[in-house]
mmCIF file of C-alpha atoms and ligand atoms in Angstrom:
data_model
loop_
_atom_site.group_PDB
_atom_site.id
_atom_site.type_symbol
_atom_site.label_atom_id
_atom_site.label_comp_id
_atom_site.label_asym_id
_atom_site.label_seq_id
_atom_site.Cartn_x
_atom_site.Cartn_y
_atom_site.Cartn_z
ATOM 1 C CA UNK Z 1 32.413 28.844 -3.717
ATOM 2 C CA UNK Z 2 29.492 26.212 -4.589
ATOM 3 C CA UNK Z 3 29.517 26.578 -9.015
ATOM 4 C CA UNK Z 4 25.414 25.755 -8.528
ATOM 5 C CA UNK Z 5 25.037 29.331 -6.504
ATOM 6 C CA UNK Z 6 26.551 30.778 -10.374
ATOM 7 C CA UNK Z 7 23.895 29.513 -12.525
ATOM 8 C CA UNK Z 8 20.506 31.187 -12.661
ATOM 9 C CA UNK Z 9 17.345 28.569 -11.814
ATOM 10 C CA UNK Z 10 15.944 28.836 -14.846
ATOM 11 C CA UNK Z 11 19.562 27.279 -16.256
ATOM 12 C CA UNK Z 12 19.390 24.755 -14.042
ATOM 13 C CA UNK Z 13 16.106 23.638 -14.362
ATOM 14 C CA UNK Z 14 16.685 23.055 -18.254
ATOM 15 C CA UNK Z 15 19.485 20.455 -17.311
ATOM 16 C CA UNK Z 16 16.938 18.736 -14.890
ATOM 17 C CA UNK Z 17 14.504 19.082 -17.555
ATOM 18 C CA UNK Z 18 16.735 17.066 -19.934
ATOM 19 C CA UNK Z 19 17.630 14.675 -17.408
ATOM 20 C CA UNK Z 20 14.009 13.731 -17.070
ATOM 21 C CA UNK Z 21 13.583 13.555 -20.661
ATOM 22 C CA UNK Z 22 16.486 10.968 -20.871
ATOM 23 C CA UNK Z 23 14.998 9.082 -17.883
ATOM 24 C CA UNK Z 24 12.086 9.222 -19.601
ATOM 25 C CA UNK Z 25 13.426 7.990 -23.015
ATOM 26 C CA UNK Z 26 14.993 4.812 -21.608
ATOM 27 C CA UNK Z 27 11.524 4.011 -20.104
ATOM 28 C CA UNK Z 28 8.990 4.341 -22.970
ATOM 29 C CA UNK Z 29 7.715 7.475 -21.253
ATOM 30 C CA UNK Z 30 6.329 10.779 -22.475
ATOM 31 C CA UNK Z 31 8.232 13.812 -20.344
ATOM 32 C CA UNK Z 32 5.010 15.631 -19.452
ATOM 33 C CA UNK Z 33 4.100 12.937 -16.876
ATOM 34 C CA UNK Z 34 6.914 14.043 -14.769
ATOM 35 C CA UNK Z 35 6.190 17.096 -12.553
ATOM 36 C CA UNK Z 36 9.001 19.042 -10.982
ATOM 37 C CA UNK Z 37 8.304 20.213 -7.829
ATOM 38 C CA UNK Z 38 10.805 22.645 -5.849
ATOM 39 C CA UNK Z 39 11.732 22.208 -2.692
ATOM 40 C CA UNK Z 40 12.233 25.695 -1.043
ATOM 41 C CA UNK Z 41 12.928 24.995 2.630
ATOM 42 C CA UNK Z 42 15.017 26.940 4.041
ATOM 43 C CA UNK Z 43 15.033 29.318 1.151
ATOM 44 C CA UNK Z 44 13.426 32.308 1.087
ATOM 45 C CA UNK Z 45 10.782 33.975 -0.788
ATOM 46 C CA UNK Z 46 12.952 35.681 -3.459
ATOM 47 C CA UNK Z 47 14.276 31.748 -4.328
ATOM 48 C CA UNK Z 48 10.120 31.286 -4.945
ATOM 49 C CA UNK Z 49 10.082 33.871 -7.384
ATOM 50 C CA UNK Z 50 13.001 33.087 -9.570
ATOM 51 C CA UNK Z 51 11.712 29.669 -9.726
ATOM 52 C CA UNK Z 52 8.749 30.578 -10.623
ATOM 53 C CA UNK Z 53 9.597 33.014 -13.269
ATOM 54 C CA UNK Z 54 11.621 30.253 -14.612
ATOM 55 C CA UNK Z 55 8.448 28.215 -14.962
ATOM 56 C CA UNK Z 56 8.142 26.146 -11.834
ATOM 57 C CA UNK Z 57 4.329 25.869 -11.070
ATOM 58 C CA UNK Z 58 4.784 23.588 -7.742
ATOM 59 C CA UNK Z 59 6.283 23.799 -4.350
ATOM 60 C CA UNK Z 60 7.412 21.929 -1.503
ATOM 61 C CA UNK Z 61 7.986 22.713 2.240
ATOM 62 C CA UNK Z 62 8.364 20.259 5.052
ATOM 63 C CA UNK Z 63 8.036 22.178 7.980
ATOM 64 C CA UNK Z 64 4.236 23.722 8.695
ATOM 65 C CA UNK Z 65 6.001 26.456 10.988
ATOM 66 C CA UNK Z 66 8.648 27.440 8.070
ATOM 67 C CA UNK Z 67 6.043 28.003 5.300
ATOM 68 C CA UNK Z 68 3.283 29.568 7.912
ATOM 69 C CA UNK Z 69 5.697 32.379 7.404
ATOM 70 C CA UNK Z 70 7.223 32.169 3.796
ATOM 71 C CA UNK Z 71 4.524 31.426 1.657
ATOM 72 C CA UNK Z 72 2.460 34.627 2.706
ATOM 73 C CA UNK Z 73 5.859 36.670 1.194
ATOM 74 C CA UNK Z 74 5.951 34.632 -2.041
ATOM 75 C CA UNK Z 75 4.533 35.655 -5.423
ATOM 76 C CA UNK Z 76 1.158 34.112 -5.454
ATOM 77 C CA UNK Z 77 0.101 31.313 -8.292
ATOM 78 C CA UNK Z 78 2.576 28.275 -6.972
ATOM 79 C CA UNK Z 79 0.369 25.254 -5.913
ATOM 80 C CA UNK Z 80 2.231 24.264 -2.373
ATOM 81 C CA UNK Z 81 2.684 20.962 -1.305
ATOM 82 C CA UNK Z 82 3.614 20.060 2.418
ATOM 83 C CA UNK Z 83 6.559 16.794 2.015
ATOM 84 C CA UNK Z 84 7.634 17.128 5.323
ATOM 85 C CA UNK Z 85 6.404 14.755 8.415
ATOM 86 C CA UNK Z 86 3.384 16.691 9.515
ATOM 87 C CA UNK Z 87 1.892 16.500 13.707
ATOM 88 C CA UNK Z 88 -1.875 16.398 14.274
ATOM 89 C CA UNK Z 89 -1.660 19.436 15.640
ATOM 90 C CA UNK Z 90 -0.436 21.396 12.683
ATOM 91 C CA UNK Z 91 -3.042 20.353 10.633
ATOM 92 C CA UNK Z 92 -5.050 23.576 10.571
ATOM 93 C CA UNK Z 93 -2.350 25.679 9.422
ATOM 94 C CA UNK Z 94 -1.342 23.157 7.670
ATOM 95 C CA UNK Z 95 -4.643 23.176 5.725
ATOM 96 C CA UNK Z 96 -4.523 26.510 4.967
ATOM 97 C CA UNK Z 97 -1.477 26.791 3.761
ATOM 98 C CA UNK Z 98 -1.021 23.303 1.579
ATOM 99 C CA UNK Z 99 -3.198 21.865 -1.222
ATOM 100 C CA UNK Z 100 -1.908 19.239 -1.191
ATOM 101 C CA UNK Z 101 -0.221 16.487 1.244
ATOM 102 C CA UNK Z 102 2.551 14.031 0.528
ATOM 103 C CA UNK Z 103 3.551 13.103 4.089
ATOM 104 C CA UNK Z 104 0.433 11.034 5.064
ATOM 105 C CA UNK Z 105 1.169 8.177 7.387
ATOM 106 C CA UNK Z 106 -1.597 6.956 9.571
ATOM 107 C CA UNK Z 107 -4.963 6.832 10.246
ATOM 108 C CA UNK Z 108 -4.948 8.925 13.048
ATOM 109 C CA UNK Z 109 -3.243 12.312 11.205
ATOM 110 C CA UNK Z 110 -6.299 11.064 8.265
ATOM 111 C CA UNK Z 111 -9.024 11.089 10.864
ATOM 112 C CA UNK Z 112 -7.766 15.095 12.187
ATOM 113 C CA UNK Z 113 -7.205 15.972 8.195
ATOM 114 C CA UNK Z 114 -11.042 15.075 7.407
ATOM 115 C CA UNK Z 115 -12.539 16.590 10.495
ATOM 116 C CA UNK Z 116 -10.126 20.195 9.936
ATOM 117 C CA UNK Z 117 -10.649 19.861 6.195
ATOM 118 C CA UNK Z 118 -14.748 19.280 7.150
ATOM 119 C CA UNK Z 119 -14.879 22.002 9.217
ATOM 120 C CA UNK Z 120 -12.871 24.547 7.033
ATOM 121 C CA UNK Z 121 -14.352 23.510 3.909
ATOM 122 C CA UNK Z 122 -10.673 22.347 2.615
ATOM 123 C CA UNK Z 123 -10.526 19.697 0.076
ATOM 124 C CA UNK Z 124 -7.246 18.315 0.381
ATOM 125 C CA UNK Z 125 -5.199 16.014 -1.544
ATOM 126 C CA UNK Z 126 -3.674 13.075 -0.069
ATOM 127 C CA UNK Z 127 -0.985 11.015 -0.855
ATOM 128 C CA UNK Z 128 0.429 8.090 1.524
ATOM 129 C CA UNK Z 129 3.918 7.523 2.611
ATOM 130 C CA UNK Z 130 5.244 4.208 2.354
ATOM 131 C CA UNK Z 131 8.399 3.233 3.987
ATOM 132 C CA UNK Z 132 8.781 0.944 1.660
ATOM 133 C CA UNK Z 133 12.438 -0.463 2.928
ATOM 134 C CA UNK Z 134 10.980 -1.388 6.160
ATOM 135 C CA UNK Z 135 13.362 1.000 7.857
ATOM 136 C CA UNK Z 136 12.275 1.504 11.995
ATOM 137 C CA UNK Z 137 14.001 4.811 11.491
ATOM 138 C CA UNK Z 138 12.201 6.074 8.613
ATOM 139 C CA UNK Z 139 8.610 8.038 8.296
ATOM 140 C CA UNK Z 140 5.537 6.049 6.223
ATOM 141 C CA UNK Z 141 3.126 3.291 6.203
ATOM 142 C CA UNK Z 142 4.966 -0.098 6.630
ATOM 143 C CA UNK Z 143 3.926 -1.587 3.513
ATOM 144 C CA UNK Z 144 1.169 -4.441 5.313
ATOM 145 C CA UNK Z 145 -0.266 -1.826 6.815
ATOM 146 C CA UNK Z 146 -0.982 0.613 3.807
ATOM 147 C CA UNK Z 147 -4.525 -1.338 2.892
ATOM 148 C CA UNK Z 148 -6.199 -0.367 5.968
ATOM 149 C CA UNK Z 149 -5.138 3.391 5.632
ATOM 150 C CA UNK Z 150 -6.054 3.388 1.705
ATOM 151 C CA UNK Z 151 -9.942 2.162 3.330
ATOM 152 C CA UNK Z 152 -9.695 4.305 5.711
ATOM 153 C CA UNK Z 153 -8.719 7.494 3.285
ATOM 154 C CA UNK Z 154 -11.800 6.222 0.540
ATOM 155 C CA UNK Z 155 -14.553 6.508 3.185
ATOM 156 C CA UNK Z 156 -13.949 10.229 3.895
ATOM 157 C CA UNK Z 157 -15.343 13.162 2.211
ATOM 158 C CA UNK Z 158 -13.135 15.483 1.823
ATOM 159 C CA UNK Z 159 -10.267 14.266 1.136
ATOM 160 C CA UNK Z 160 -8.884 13.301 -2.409
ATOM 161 C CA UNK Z 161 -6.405 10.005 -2.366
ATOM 162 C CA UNK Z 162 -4.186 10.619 -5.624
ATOM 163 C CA UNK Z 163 -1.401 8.620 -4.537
ATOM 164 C CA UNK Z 164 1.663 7.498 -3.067
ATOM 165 C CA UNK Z 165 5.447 9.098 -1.917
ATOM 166 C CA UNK Z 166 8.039 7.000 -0.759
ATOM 167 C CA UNK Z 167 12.242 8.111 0.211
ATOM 168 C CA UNK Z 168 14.921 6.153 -1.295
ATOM 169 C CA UNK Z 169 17.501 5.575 2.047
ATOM 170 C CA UNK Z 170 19.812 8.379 1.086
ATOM 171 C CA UNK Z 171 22.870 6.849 -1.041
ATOM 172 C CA UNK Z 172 25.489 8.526 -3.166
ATOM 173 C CA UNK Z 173 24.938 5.415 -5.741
ATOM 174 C CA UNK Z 174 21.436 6.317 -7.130
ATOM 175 C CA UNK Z 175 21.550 3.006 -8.926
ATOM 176 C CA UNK Z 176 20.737 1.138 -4.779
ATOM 177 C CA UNK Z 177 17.563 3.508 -4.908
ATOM 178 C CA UNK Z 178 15.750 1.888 -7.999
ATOM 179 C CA UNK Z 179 14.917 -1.508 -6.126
ATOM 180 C CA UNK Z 180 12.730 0.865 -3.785
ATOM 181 C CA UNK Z 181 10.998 3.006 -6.104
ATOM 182 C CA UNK Z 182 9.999 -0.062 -8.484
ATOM 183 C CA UNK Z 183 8.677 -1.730 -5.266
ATOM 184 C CA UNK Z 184 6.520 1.595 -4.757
ATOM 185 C CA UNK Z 185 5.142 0.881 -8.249
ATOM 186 C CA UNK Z 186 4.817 -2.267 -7.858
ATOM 187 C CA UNK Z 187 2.700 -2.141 -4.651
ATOM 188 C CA UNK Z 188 1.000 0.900 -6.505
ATOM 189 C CA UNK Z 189 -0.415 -1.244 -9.063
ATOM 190 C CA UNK Z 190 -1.906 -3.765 -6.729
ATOM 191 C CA UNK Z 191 -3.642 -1.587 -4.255
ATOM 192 C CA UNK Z 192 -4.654 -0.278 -7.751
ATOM 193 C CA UNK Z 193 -6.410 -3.675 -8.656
ATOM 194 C CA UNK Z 194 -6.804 -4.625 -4.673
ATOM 195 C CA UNK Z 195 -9.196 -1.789 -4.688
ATOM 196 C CA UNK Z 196 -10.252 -0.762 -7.807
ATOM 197 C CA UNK Z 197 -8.895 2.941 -7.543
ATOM 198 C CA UNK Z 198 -6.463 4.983 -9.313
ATOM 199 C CA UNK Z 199 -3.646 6.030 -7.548
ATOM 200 C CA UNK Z 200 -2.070 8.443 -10.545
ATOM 201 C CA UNK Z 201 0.552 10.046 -8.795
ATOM 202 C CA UNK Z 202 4.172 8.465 -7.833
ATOM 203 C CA UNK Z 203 6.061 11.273 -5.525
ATOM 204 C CA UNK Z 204 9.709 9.720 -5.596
ATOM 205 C CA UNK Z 205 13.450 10.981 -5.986
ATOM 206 C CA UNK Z 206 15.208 13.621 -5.004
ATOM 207 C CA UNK Z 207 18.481 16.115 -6.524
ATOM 208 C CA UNK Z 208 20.859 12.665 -6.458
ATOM 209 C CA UNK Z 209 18.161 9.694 -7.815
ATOM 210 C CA UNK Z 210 15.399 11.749 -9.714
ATOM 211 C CA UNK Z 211 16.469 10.263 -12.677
ATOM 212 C CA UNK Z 212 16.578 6.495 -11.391
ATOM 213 C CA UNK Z 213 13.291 7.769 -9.990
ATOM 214 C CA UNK Z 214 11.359 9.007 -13.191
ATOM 215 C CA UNK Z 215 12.857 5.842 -15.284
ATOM 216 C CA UNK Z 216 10.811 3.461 -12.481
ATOM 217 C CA UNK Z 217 7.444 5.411 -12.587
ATOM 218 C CA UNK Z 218 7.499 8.315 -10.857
ATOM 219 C CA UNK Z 219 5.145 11.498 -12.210
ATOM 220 C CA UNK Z 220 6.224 14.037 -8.953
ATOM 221 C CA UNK Z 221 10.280 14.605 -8.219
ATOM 222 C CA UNK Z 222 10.969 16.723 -5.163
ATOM 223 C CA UNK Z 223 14.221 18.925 -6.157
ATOM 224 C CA UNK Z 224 15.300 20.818 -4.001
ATOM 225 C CA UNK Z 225 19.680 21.095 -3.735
ATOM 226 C CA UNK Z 226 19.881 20.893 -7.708
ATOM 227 C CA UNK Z 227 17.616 23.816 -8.783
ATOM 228 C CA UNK Z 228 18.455 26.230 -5.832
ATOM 229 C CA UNK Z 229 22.079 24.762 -4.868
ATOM 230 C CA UNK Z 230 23.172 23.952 -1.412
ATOM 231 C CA UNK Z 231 20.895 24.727 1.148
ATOM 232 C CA UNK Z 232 21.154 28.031 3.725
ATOM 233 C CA UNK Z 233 20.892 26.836 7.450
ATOM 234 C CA UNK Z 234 17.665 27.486 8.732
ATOM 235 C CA UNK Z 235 17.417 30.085 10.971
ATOM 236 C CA UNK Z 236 14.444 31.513 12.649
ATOM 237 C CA UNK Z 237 13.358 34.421 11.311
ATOM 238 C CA UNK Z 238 12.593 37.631 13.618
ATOM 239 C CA UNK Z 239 8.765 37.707 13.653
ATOM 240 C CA UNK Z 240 8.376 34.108 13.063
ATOM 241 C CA UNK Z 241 6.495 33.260 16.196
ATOM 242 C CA UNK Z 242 4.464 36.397 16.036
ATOM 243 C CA UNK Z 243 3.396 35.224 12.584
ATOM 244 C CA UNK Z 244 2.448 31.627 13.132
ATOM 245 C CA UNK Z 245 -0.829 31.267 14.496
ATOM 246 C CA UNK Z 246 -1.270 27.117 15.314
HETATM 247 C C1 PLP C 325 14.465 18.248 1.290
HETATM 248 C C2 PLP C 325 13.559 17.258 0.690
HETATM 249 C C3 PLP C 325 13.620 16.975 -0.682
HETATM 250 C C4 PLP C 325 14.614 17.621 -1.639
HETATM 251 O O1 PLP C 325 15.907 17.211 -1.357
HETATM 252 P P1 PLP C 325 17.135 17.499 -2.365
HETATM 253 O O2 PLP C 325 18.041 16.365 -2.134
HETATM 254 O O3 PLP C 325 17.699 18.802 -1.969
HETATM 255 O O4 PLP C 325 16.566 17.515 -3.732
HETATM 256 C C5 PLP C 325 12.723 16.059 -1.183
HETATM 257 N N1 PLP C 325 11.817 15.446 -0.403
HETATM 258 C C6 PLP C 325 11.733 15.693 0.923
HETATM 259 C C7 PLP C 325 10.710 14.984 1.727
HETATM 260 C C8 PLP C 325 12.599 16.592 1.515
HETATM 261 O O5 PLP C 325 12.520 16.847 2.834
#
């Protein structure tokens, strides 16, 4: 029996809530820079709502195909954001469903988001992934390469750069995270002077190094496993194809 499936949301989020204010403490920062957003993959709709009675206002998927389906059967209000990796050619649905983008990590999936976003009369916003460990394996912008996509994301029209996201190499010591989410700041900040732009928003840590996270900068933490507990296996849902239109 997982103890986290025992505990409402709404208890749970006021434990995260005073983690973030300790994190927050230690760094000389005010709590109501720090956004929660929950992470609902592989949840379903019912998950949405308790979250959202319990006063979550914003919500990530990372699959375009999971939340074509789900967010049409969840209360309406919660501002979604797509974290996942997202494929040129799920950026239409992907426009209609998400306001805003985390997972941006080339110039190529910017050049399909301005002409969808053009055409549809979307104004998206845009934040950049950084693989800022250098990882082959991971997602993101190798870190020499993120100028040319931050020019590249300031001459379109309609979309809105806000910032950066980066993911910690997943460790159980949250403490071996830090050195990569200070880097993000610290790269933040230059591109910030490099190009005389804000970049406001820091999307970094997750359920096991929010708090590492939030004491090194971050304003967005993507929680998913400790607001809703462990996650369900994914399984297709009957009607899933019929629903998604790509
Ligand atoms: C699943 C996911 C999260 C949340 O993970 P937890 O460890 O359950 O909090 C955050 N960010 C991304 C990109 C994810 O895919």
């Amino acid at each position: 029996m997982d103890m986290d499936n025992e505990r409402t949301v709404a208890q749970l989020l006021e434990e995260v809530r005073a983690g973030v204010a300790e994190a927050c403490a230690k760094a000389g920062r005010k709590p109501d820079e720090v956004e929660i957003i929950g992470v609902t993959k592989t949840h379903g709709p019912e998950v949405v709502r308790e979250a959202w009675e319990a006063g979550i206002r914003r919500f990530g998927e990372n699959k375009v195909q999971e939340a074509a389906w789900k967010i049409p059967e969840c209360v309406s209000g919660p501002e979604w954001h797509l974290i996942g990796h997202l494929q040129r050619n799920k950026v239409r649905p992907a426009l209609e469903l998400f306001s805003v983008i985390h997972s941006v990590d080339s110039v190529r999936l910017l050049e399909q988001i301005e002409h969808v976003a053009g055409e549809g009369g979307h104004r998206p916003e845009i934040l950049l992934e950084v693989n800022v460990s250098g990882e082959a394996s991971k997602d993101g912008v190798r870190p020499e390469q993120v100028p040319e996509v931050i020019e590249y994301a300031l001459g379109c029209r309609s979309i809105t750069l806000t910032g950066l996201m980066t993911m910690a190499p997943f460790c159980p010591d949250e403490e071996l995270a830090r050195p990569v989410f200070a880097k993000l700041r610290g790269l933040r900040d230059q591109w910030e002077k490099d190009f005389g732009i804000g970049l406001p928003n820091l999307s970094m840590g997750m359920s096991n190094d929010y708090r590492v996270a939030v004491e090194e900068g971050a304003t967005w933490v993507r929680l998913g496993t400790v607001l809703f507990g462990t996650r369900p296996k994914w399984k297709p849902q009957r009607g899933d194809a019929e629903r998604w239109e790509p």
